[in-house]
mmCIF file of C-alpha atoms and ligand atoms in Angstrom:
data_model
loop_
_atom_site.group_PDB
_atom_site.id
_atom_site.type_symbol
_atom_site.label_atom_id
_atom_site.label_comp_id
_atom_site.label_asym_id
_atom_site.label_seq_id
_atom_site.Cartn_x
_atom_site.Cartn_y
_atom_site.Cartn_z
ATOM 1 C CA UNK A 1 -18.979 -2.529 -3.055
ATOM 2 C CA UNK A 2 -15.756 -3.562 -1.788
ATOM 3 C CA UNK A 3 -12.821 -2.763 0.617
ATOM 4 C CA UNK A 4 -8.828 -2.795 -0.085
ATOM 5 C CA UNK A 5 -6.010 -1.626 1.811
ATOM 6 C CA UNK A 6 -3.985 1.242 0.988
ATOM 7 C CA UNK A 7 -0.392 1.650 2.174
ATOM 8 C CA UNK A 8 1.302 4.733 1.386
ATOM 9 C CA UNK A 9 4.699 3.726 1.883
ATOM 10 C CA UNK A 10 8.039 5.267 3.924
ATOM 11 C CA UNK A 11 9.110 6.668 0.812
ATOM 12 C CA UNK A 12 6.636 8.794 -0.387
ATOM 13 C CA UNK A 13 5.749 9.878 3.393
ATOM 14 C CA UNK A 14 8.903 11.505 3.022
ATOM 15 C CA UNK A 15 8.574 13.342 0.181
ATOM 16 C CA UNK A 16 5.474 14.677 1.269
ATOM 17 C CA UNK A 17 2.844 13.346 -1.322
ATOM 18 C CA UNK A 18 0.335 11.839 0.920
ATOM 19 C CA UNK A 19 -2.429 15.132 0.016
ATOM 20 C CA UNK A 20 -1.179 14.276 -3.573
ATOM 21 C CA UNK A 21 -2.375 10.694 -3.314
ATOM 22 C CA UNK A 22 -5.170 11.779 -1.176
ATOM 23 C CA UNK A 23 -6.610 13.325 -3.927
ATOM 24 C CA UNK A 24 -6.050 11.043 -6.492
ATOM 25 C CA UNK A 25 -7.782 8.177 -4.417
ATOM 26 C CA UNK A 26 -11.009 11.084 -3.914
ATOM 27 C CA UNK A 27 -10.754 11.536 -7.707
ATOM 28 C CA UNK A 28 -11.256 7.580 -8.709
ATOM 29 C CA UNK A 29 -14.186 7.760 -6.122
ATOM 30 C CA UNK A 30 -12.685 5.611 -3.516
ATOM 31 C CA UNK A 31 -13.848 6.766 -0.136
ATOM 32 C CA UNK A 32 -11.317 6.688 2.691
ATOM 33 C CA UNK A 33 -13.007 4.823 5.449
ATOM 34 C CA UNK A 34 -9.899 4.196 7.729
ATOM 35 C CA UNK A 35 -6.636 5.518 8.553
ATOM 36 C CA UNK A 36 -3.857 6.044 10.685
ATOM 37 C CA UNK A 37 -0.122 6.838 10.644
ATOM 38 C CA UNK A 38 2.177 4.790 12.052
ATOM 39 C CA UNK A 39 5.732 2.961 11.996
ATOM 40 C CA UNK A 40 6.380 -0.785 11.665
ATOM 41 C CA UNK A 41 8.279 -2.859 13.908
ATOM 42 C CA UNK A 42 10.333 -5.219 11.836
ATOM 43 C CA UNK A 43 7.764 -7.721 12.786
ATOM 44 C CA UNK A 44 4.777 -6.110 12.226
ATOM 45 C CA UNK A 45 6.586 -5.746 8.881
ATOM 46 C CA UNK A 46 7.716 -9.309 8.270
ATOM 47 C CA UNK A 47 4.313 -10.331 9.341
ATOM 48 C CA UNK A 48 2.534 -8.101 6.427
ATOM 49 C CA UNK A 49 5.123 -9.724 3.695
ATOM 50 C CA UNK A 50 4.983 -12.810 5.494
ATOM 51 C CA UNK A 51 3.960 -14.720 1.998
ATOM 52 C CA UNK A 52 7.448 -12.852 0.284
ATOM 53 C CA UNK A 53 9.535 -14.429 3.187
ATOM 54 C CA UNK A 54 11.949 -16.765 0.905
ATOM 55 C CA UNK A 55 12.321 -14.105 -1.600
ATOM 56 C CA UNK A 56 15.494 -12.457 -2.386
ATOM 57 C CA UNK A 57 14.074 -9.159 -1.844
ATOM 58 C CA UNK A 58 12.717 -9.588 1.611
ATOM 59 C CA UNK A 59 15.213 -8.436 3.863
ATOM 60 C CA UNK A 60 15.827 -4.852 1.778
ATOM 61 C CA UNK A 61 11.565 -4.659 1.520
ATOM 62 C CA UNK A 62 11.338 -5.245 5.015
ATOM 63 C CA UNK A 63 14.207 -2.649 6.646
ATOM 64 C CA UNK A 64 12.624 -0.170 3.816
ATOM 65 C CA UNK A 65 8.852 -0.410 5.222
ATOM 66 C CA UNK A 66 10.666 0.157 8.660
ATOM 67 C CA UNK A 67 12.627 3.223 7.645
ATOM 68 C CA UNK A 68 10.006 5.438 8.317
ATOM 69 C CA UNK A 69 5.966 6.309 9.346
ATOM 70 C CA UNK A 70 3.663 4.920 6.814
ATOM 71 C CA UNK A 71 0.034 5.876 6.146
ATOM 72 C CA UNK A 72 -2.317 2.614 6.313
ATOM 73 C CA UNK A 73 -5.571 3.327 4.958
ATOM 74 C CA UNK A 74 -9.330 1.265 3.980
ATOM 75 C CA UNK A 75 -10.324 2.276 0.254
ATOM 76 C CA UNK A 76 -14.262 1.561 -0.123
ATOM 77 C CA UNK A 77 -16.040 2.005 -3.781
ATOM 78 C CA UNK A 78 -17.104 -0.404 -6.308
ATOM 79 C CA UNK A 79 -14.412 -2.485 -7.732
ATOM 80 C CA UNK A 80 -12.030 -0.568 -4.994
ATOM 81 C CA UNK A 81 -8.772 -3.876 -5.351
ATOM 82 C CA UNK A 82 -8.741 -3.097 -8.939
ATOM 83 C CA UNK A 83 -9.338 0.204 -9.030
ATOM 84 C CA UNK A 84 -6.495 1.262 -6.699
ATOM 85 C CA UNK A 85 -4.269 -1.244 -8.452
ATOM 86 C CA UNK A 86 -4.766 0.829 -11.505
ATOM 87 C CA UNK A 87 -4.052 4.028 -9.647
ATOM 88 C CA UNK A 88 -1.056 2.279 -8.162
ATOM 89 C CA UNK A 89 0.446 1.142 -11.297
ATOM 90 C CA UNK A 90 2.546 -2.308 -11.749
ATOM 91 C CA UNK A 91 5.427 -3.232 -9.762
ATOM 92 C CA UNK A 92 7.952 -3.300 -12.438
ATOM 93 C CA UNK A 93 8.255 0.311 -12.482
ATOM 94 C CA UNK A 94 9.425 0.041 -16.271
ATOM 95 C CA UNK A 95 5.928 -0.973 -17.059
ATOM 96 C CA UNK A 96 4.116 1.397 -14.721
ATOM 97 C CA UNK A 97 1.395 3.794 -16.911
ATOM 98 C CA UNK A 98 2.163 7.414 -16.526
ATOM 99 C CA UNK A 99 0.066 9.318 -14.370
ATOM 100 C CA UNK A 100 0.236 6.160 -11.675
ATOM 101 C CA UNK A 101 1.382 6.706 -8.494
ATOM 102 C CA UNK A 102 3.965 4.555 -8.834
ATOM 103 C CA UNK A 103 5.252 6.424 -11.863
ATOM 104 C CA UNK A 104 5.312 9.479 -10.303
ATOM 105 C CA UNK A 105 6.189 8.715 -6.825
ATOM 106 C CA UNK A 106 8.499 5.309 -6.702
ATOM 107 C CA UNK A 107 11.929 5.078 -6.649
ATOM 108 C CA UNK A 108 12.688 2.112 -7.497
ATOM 109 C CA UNK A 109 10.765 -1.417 -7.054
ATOM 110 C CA UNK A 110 10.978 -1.809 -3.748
ATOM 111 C CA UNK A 111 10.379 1.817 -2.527
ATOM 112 C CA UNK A 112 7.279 1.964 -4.630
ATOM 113 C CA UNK A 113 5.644 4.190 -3.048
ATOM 114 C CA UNK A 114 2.030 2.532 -2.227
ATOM 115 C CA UNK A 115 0.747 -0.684 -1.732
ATOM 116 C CA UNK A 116 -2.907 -2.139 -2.424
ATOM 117 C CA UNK A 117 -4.949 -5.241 -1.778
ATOM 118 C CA UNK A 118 -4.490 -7.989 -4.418
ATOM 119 C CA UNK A 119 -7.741 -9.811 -4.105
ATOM 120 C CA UNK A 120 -10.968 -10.206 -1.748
ATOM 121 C CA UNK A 121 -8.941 -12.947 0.676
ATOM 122 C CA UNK A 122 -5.668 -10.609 1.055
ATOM 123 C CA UNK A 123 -7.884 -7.358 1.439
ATOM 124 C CA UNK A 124 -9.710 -9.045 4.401
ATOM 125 C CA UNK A 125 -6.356 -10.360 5.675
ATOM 126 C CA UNK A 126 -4.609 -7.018 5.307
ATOM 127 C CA UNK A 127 -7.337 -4.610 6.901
ATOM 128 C CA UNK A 128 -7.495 -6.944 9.850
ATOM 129 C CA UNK A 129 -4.095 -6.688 10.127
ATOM 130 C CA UNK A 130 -4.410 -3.173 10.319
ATOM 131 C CA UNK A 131 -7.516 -2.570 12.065
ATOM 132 C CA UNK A 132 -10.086 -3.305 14.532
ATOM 133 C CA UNK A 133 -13.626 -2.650 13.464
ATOM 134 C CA UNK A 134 -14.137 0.371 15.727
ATOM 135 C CA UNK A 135 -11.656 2.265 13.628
ATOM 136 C CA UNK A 136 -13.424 1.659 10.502
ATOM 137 C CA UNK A 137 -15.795 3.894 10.116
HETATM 138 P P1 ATP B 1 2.255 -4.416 -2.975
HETATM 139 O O1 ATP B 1 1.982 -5.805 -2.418
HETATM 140 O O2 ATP B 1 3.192 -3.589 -2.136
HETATM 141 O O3 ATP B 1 1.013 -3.687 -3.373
HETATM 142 P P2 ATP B 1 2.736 -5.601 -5.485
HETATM 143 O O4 ATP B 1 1.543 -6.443 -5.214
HETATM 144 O O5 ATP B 1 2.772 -4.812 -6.761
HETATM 145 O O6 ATP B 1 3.018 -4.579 -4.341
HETATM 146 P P3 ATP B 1 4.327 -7.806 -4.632
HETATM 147 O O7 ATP B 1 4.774 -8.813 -5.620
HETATM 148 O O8 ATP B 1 3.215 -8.152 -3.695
HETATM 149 O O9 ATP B 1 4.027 -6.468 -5.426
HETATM 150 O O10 ATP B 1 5.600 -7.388 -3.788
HETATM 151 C C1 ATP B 1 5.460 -6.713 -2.568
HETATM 152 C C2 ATP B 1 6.467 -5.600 -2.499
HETATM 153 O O11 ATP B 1 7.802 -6.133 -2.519
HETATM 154 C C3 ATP B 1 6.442 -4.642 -3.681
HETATM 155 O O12 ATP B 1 5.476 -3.629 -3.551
HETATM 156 C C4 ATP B 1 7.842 -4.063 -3.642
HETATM 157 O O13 ATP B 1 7.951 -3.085 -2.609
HETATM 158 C C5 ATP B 1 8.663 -5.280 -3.249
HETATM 159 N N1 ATP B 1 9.147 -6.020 -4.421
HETATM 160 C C6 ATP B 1 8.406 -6.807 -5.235
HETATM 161 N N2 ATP B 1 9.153 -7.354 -6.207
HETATM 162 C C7 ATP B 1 10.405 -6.905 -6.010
HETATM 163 C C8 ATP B 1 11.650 -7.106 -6.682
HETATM 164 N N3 ATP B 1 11.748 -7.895 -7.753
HETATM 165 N N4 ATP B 1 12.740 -6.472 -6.199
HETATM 166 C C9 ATP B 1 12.656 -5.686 -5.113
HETATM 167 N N5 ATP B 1 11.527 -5.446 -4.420
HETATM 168 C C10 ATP B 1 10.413 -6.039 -4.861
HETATM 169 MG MG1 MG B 2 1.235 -7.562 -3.336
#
């Protein structure tokens, strides 16, 4: 059993697929054991993406992630980092599978629409990041 963190990012807040996603994530069998809505401060932000921070992309994915309340969530299930990641889809949104989230909900590669965990180290990173352990339930 394992833990990831889901983002579900300004973007797709806004368009008003969070039950969409919801149900997805209930449909792979991922159980939502935290979650919260909230809005970034730019460091809070910069922070989360601090390993992106000499990449050309980092201001734009920064002021994005701050342009509006994002749902932060902890996925629990068996093989939850990959799993997600194969809801999610890639991050080259030319690649991304249809039916992903990202295919149906990103705009472009940095609004993309959700984030997830990458591995066991960054999933314990990110949930900490997120949460305390009272609010993981
Ligand atoms: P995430 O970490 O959000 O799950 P990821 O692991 O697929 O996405 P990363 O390489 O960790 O992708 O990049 C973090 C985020 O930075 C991406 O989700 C996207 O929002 C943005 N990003 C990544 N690559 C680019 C790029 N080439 N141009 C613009 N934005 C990018
Ligand atoms: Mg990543």
């Amino acid at each position: 059993i394992q833990r990831t963190l889901s983002i579900i990012k300004p973007n797709a807040v806004k368009k008003q697929v969070i039950g969409e996603i919801e149900t997805r994530i209930s449909k792979a069998k991922l159980k939502i054991i935290a979650m919260k809505m909230i809005k970034l401060t730019k460091s809070q932000a910069e922070g989360f993406y601090a390993e992106h921070q000499d990449k050309l992309f980092f201001d734009k994915l920064v002021n994005f992630m701050i342009s509006g309340p994002i749902v932060v969530q902890v996925l629990e299930g068996e093989d939850a980092i990959n799993q997600y990641r194969q809801l999610m889809g890639v991050t080259d949104l030319s690649k991304a599978e249809q039916g992903t989230l990202r295919a149906d909900f990103a705009d472009n590669t940095t609004e993309n629409a959700v984030h997830g965990s990458d591995s066991i180290s960054s999933a314990e990173r990110e949930i900490a990041y997120f949460f305390v352990d009272s609010e993981i339930v």
